[in-house]
Amino acid sequence: MAEYAKTARNTVNRYRGRGAYDHETIHAIVNDAPILHVAFNPPSDPFPTILPMIGCMGSFAHPSAPLSAALDLYLHGYVSSRLMRLPGTPSTAKEEAAAAAEEEAEESSTPLCIAATLLDGLVLALTPNHHSMNYRSAVLHGHATLVTDPAEKRYAMQLVTDNVIPDRWANSRVPPTAVEMQSTSILRVAVVDASAKARSGEPGEDRKDERDEAVRGRVWTGVIPTWTAYGAPVPAGKNRVGVPGHVSALVEGRNRENERKAREAAAEV
């Protein structure tokens, strides 16, 4: 099982048993998260900046590579956004592969920290101090460069689109126009290190509280499973077609899968 190397930066210290470093676990959390939070240090601002973005793990060189493989993270954004203007020297996948030293790649890139979080449940204990949440989270560190190769850019745009709504790319007007390609920027993040952390199961209680029959007799404890639910599709005012199968499949499939994961997390001991 391929894993990210443990470093002082990515090692889980609190509740180490909840940590994971394998590619598959981390990449799955990233791809399941509707929104990624991307942090970076602007060159002329003392405060770090964090942005909500959409992105997906993938490999342009090996498009069919599984989540357990070494993958890049592709981030989608508007061409004039501050983050998209930060990377110093745009590069293509072929140029990076031919780079002789990692230092050269670092000098032409922007260091980023990316966080993905999925909430699976609210965990209610006898005392607020022992309340918790069931969750899956991942944090990645890497170097971002602008994608300039048109083929890789189209690959990443389809990758991100189909990760949000499977098969949407093929069921919409494509390919993108020249204007759409120019107005969209894609960052490829070469992941340096990463880790995941997850909690599941019932609340942990203070032993003194567990022996207090008065407290146990009046305080409800347990888990409220929590998941993202998709509602019935609402057609646009100028829409002319019925709800397509890929949209119905998204709503039904994601709702079923998200609920399953939340309920399984609540039931784990």
CSV table of C-alpha atoms in Angstrom, one decimal:
chain,number,residue,atom,x,y,z
A,1,MET,CA,0.0,0.0,0.0
A,2,ALA,CA,1.6,3.2,-1.2
A,3,GLU,CA,1.9,5.9,1.5
A,4,TYR,CA,3.1,9.5,1.8
A,5,ALA,CA,6.2,9.7,3.9
A,6,LYS,CA,5.7,10.9,7.5
A,7,THR,CA,7.4,14.3,8.2
A,8,ALA,CA,7.2,16.7,11.1
A,9,ARG,CA,4.7,18.7,9.0
A,10,ASN,CA,2.2,16.0,8.2
A,11,THR,CA,2.4,13.5,11.1
A,12,VAL,CA,-0.8,13.3,13.1
A,13,ASN,CA,0.1,13.8,16.8
A,14,ARG,CA,-3.2,13.9,18.7
A,15,TYR,CA,-5.2,10.6,18.5
A,16,ARG,CA,-2.5,9.1,16.3
A,17,GLY,CA,-4.6,6.0,15.7
A,18,ARG,CA,-7.1,8.1,13.7
A,19,GLY,CA,-4.3,9.1,11.2
A,20,ALA,CA,-3.7,7.6,7.8
A,21,TYR,CA,-1.1,8.2,5.2
A,22,ASP,CA,-2.0,5.9,2.3
A,23,HIS,CA,-2.7,7.4,-1.1
A,24,GLU,CA,-6.1,5.8,-1.5
A,25,THR,CA,-7.6,7.1,1.7
A,26,ILE,CA,-6.3,10.6,1.3
A,27,HIS,CA,-7.2,10.9,-2.4
A,28,ALA,CA,-10.7,9.6,-1.9
A,29,ILE,CA,-11.4,12.2,0.8
A,30,VAL,CA,-10.2,15.0,-1.5
A,31,ASN,CA,-12.3,13.7,-4.4
A,32,ASP,CA,-15.4,13.3,-2.2
A,33,ALA,CA,-15.1,16.8,-0.7
A,34,PRO,CA,-17.4,19.3,-2.6
A,35,ILE,CA,-15.1,22.2,-1.6
A,36,LEU,CA,-11.4,22.3,-0.9
A,37,HIS,CA,-9.8,25.0,1.2
A,38,VAL,CA,-6.5,26.2,-0.3
A,39,ALA,CA,-4.1,28.3,1.8
A,40,PHE,CA,-1.1,30.2,0.6
A,41,ASN,CA,1.1,33.2,1.6
A,42,PRO,CA,0.7,36.3,-0.6
A,43,PRO,CA,4.1,37.9,-1.2
A,44,SER,CA,3.0,41.3,0.0
A,45,ASP,CA,0.6,40.5,2.8
A,46,PRO,CA,1.5,39.4,6.4
A,47,PHE,CA,-1.7,37.4,6.6
A,48,PRO,CA,-2.0,34.0,5.0
A,49,THR,CA,-4.9,33.6,2.6
A,50,ILE,CA,-7.4,30.7,2.3
A,51,LEU,CA,-9.8,30.2,-0.6
A,52,PRO,CA,-12.6,27.7,-1.2
A,53,MET,CA,-12.0,26.0,-4.5
A,54,ILE,CA,-12.9,22.9,-6.5
A,55,GLY,CA,-10.3,20.3,-7.5
A,56,CYS,CA,-9.6,16.6,-8.1
A,57,MET,CA,-6.8,14.1,-7.9
A,58,GLY,CA,-5.6,12.8,-11.2
A,59,SER,CA,-2.7,12.0,-13.6
A,60,PHE,CA,-2.4,13.4,-17.1
A,61,ALA,CA,0.4,11.0,-17.9
A,62,HIS,CA,-1.7,8.0,-16.6
A,63,PRO,CA,-5.4,9.0,-16.8
A,64,SER,CA,-6.6,5.5,-15.7
A,65,ALA,CA,-4.4,5.5,-12.6
A,66,PRO,CA,-6.3,4.4,-9.4
A,67,LEU,CA,-6.6,6.4,-6.3
A,68,SER,CA,-3.9,4.3,-4.7
A,69,ALA,CA,-1.3,5.6,-7.2
A,70,ALA,CA,0.8,8.7,-6.9
A,71,LEU,CA,-1.4,11.5,-8.3
A,72,ASP,CA,-1.4,15.3,-8.7
A,73,LEU,CA,-4.1,17.6,-7.5
A,74,TYR,CA,-5.7,19.8,-10.1
A,75,LEU,CA,-7.4,23.0,-9.0
A,76,HIS,CA,-9.8,25.0,-11.2
A,77,GLY,CA,-10.1,28.8,-11.1
A,78,TYR,CA,-10.5,32.0,-12.9
A,79,VAL,CA,-7.6,33.4,-14.9
A,80,SER,CA,-7.4,36.7,-13.0
A,81,SER,CA,-7.7,35.4,-9.5
A,82,ARG,CA,-4.8,36.2,-7.2
A,83,LEU,CA,-3.7,32.6,-6.7
A,84,MET,CA,-3.6,31.9,-10.4
A,85,ARG,CA,-1.2,34.8,-10.9
A,86,LEU,CA,1.2,33.7,-8.2
A,87,PRO,CA,3.1,30.8,-9.7
A,88,GLY,CA,6.3,32.2,-11.1
A,89,THR,CA,7.0,30.0,-14.2
A,90,PRO,CA,4.2,28.1,-15.9
A,91,SER,CA,5.1,24.5,-16.8
A,92,THR,CA,3.7,21.5,-18.6
A,93,ALA,CA,3.7,17.9,-17.3
A,94,LYS,CA,6.4,16.9,-19.8
A,95,GLU,CA,8.6,19.8,-18.7
A,96,GLU,CA,8.3,18.8,-15.1
A,97,ALA,CA,9.0,15.2,-15.8
A,98,ALA,CA,12.2,16.3,-17.5
A,99,ALA,CA,13.3,18.6,-14.7
A,100,ALA,CA,16.7,17.6,-13.4
A,101,ALA,CA,16.3,18.8,-9.8
A,102,GLU,CA,13.4,19.2,-7.4
A,103,GLU,CA,14.8,22.6,-6.4
A,104,GLU,CA,14.2,24.0,-9.9
A,105,ALA,CA,10.6,22.9,-9.7
A,106,GLU,CA,10.1,24.5,-6.3
A,107,GLU,CA,11.5,27.9,-7.5
A,108,SER,CA,9.0,28.0,-10.3
A,109,SER,CA,6.0,27.1,-8.2
A,110,THR,CA,3.8,28.3,-5.3
A,111,PRO,CA,3.7,26.3,-2.0
A,112,LEU,CA,0.1,25.5,-1.0
A,113,CYS,CA,-1.7,23.8,1.8
A,114,ILE,CA,-5.0,22.1,0.9
A,115,ALA,CA,-7.6,20.9,3.3
A,116,ALA,CA,-10.6,18.6,2.6
A,117,THR,CA,-13.2,17.8,5.3
A,118,LEU,CA,-16.3,15.6,5.3
A,119,LEU,CA,-18.8,15.6,8.2
A,120,ASP,CA,-20.4,12.3,9.0
A,121,GLY,CA,-22.1,12.9,12.3
A,122,LEU,CA,-22.7,14.9,15.5
A,123,VAL,CA,-21.6,12.9,18.5
A,124,LEU,CA,-23.5,13.8,21.7
A,125,ALA,CA,-22.1,12.7,25.1
A,126,LEU,CA,-23.2,13.1,28.7
A,127,THR,CA,-21.1,16.3,29.0
A,128,PRO,CA,-20.4,19.0,26.4
A,129,ASN,CA,-16.7,18.4,27.0
A,130,HIS,CA,-17.0,14.9,25.5
A,131,HIS,CA,-19.1,15.9,22.5
A,132,SER,CA,-17.4,15.3,19.2
A,133,MET,CA,-18.0,14.8,15.5
A,134,ASN,CA,-17.6,11.9,13.2
A,135,TYR,CA,-15.5,13.1,10.2
A,136,ARG,CA,-13.0,12.4,7.5
A,137,SER,CA,-10.4,14.9,6.7
A,138,ALA,CA,-7.2,15.3,4.7
A,139,VAL,CA,-4.4,17.9,4.6
A,140,LEU,CA,-2.0,18.1,1.7
A,141,HIS,CA,1.1,20.2,1.1
A,142,GLY,CA,2.5,20.7,-2.4
A,143,HIS,CA,4.0,22.9,-5.1
A,144,ALA,CA,1.5,24.4,-7.6
A,145,THR,CA,2.3,25.4,-11.2
A,146,LEU,CA,0.0,26.7,-13.9
A,147,VAL,CA,-0.9,24.2,-16.6
A,148,THR,CA,-0.2,25.7,-20.1
A,149,ASP,CA,-0.4,22.6,-22.3
A,150,PRO,CA,-3.8,22.8,-23.9
A,151,ALA,CA,-4.3,19.0,-23.8
A,152,GLU,CA,-3.5,18.7,-20.1
A,153,LYS,CA,-5.7,21.7,-19.4
A,154,ARG,CA,-8.7,20.1,-21.2
A,155,TYR,CA,-8.0,16.9,-19.3
A,156,ALA,CA,-8.0,18.7,-16.0
A,157,MET,CA,-11.2,20.6,-16.8
A,158,GLN,CA,-13.0,17.4,-17.7
A,159,LEU,CA,-11.5,15.7,-14.7
A,160,VAL,CA,-12.8,18.3,-12.3
A,161,THR,CA,-16.2,18.6,-14.0
A,162,ASP,CA,-16.9,14.9,-14.0
A,163,ASN,CA,-15.7,14.6,-10.4
A,164,VAL,CA,-18.5,17.1,-9.4
A,165,ILE,CA,-21.1,15.5,-11.7
A,166,PRO,CA,-20.1,12.2,-13.4
A,167,ASP,CA,-20.5,12.2,-17.2
A,168,ARG,CA,-21.4,15.9,-17.2
A,169,TRP,CA,-18.6,16.8,-19.6
A,170,ALA,CA,-19.9,14.4,-22.4
A,171,ASN,CA,-23.5,15.6,-21.8
A,172,SER,CA,-22.8,19.3,-22.2
A,173,ARG,CA,-21.6,21.6,-25.0
A,174,VAL,CA,-17.9,20.8,-25.5
A,175,PRO,CA,-15.1,21.3,-26.3
A,176,PRO,CA,-14.6,24.7,-24.5
A,177,THR,CA,-14.2,27.7,-26.8
A,178,ALA,CA,-11.0,29.7,-27.1
A,179,VAL,CA,-12.4,32.3,-24.8
A,180,GLU,CA,-13.4,29.7,-22.2
A,181,MET,CA,-10.0,28.2,-22.3
A,182,GLN,CA,-8.3,31.6,-21.9
A,183,SER,CA,-10.6,32.6,-19.0
A,184,THR,CA,-10.0,29.4,-17.1
A,185,SER,CA,-6.8,28.6,-15.2
A,186,ILE,CA,-5.7,25.2,-13.9
A,187,LEU,CA,-3.1,24.6,-11.2
A,188,ARG,CA,-1.3,21.3,-11.0
A,189,VAL,CA,-0.2,20.6,-7.4
A,190,ALA,CA,2.7,18.2,-7.0
A,191,VAL,CA,1.9,16.7,-3.6
A,192,VAL,CA,5.0,16.6,-1.3
A,193,ASP,CA,3.3,15.2,1.8
A,194,ALA,CA,-0.2,14.5,3.1
A,195,SER,CA,-2.2,12.8,5.9
A,196,ALA,CA,-5.7,11.9,6.7
A,197,LYS,CA,-7.6,11.8,10.0
A,198,ALA,CA,-11.0,10.4,10.7
A,199,ARG,CA,-13.3,9.7,13.6
A,200,SER,CA,-16.2,7.3,13.8
A,201,GLY,CA,-18.3,5.6,16.4
A,202,GLU,CA,-20.2,6.5,19.6
A,203,PRO,CA,-19.2,9.1,22.2
A,204,GLY,CA,-16.5,8.5,24.7
A,205,GLU,CA,-17.6,9.2,28.2
A,206,ASP,CA,-16.0,10.2,31.5
A,207,ARG,CA,-16.1,7.2,33.8
A,208,LYS,CA,-17.4,9.3,36.7
A,209,ASP,CA,-20.4,10.4,34.5
A,210,GLU,CA,-21.0,6.8,33.4
A,211,ARG,CA,-21.4,5.8,37.1
A,212,ASP,CA,-23.8,8.7,37.8
A,213,GLU,CA,-27.3,7.2,37.4
A,214,ALA,CA,-28.9,10.7,37.8
A,215,VAL,CA,-27.0,12.1,34.8
A,216,ARG,CA,-27.5,9.0,32.7
A,217,GLY,CA,-31.2,9.1,33.5
A,218,ARG,CA,-31.7,12.6,32.1
A,219,VAL,CA,-29.2,13.1,29.3
A,220,TRP,CA,-29.6,11.6,25.8
A,221,THR,CA,-26.4,10.4,24.2
A,222,GLY,CA,-25.7,9.1,20.8
A,223,VAL,CA,-24.9,10.0,17.2
A,224,ILE,CA,-26.8,12.2,14.7
A,225,PRO,CA,-25.7,10.9,11.3
A,226,THR,CA,-24.9,13.8,9.0
A,227,TRP,CA,-24.4,13.9,5.3
A,228,THR,CA,-24.7,16.1,2.2
A,229,ALA,CA,-28.1,15.5,0.5
A,230,TYR,CA,-29.0,16.5,-3.0
A,231,GLY,CA,-32.5,17.7,-3.7
A,232,ALA,CA,-34.8,17.2,-6.7
A,233,PRO,CA,-33.3,18.9,-9.8
A,234,VAL,CA,-35.0,22.3,-10.6
A,235,PRO,CA,-35.0,23.1,-14.3
A,236,ALA,CA,-33.8,26.4,-15.6
A,237,GLY,CA,-36.4,28.8,-17.0
A,238,LYS,CA,-35.1,28.3,-20.6
A,239,ASN,CA,-34.5,24.6,-20.2
A,240,ARG,CA,-36.0,22.4,-23.0
A,241,VAL,CA,-35.2,18.9,-22.0
A,242,GLY,CA,-36.1,16.4,-19.2
A,243,VAL,CA,-33.8,15.6,-16.4
A,244,PRO,CA,-31.1,13.4,-18.0
A,245,GLY,CA,-30.0,10.1,-16.5
A,246,HIS,CA,-26.6,11.3,-15.4
A,247,VAL,CA,-28.2,14.0,-13.2
A,248,SER,CA,-30.7,11.6,-11.7
A,249,ALA,CA,-28.0,9.1,-11.1
A,250,LEU,CA,-25.9,11.8,-9.3
A,251,VAL,CA,-28.8,12.7,-6.9
A,252,GLU,CA,-29.8,9.2,-6.2
A,253,GLY,CA,-26.3,7.7,-6.0
A,254,ARG,CA,-24.7,10.5,-3.9
A,255,ASN,CA,-27.6,10.6,-1.5
A,256,ARG,CA,-27.5,6.9,-1.0
A,257,GLU,CA,-23.7,6.7,-0.6
A,258,ASN,CA,-23.4,9.7,1.7
A,259,GLU,CA,-26.1,8.4,4.0
A,260,ARG,CA,-24.5,4.9,4.0
A,261,LYS,CA,-21.1,6.3,5.1
A,262,ALA,CA,-22.6,8.5,7.8
A,263,ARG,CA,-24.7,5.6,9.2
A,264,GLU,CA,-21.8,3.2,9.1
A,265,ALA,CA,-19.6,5.8,10.9
A,266,ALA,CA,-22.3,6.1,13.6
A,267,ALA,CA,-22.5,2.4,14.1
A,268,GLU,CA,-18.8,1.7,14.4
A,269,VAL,CA,-17.6,0.7,17.9
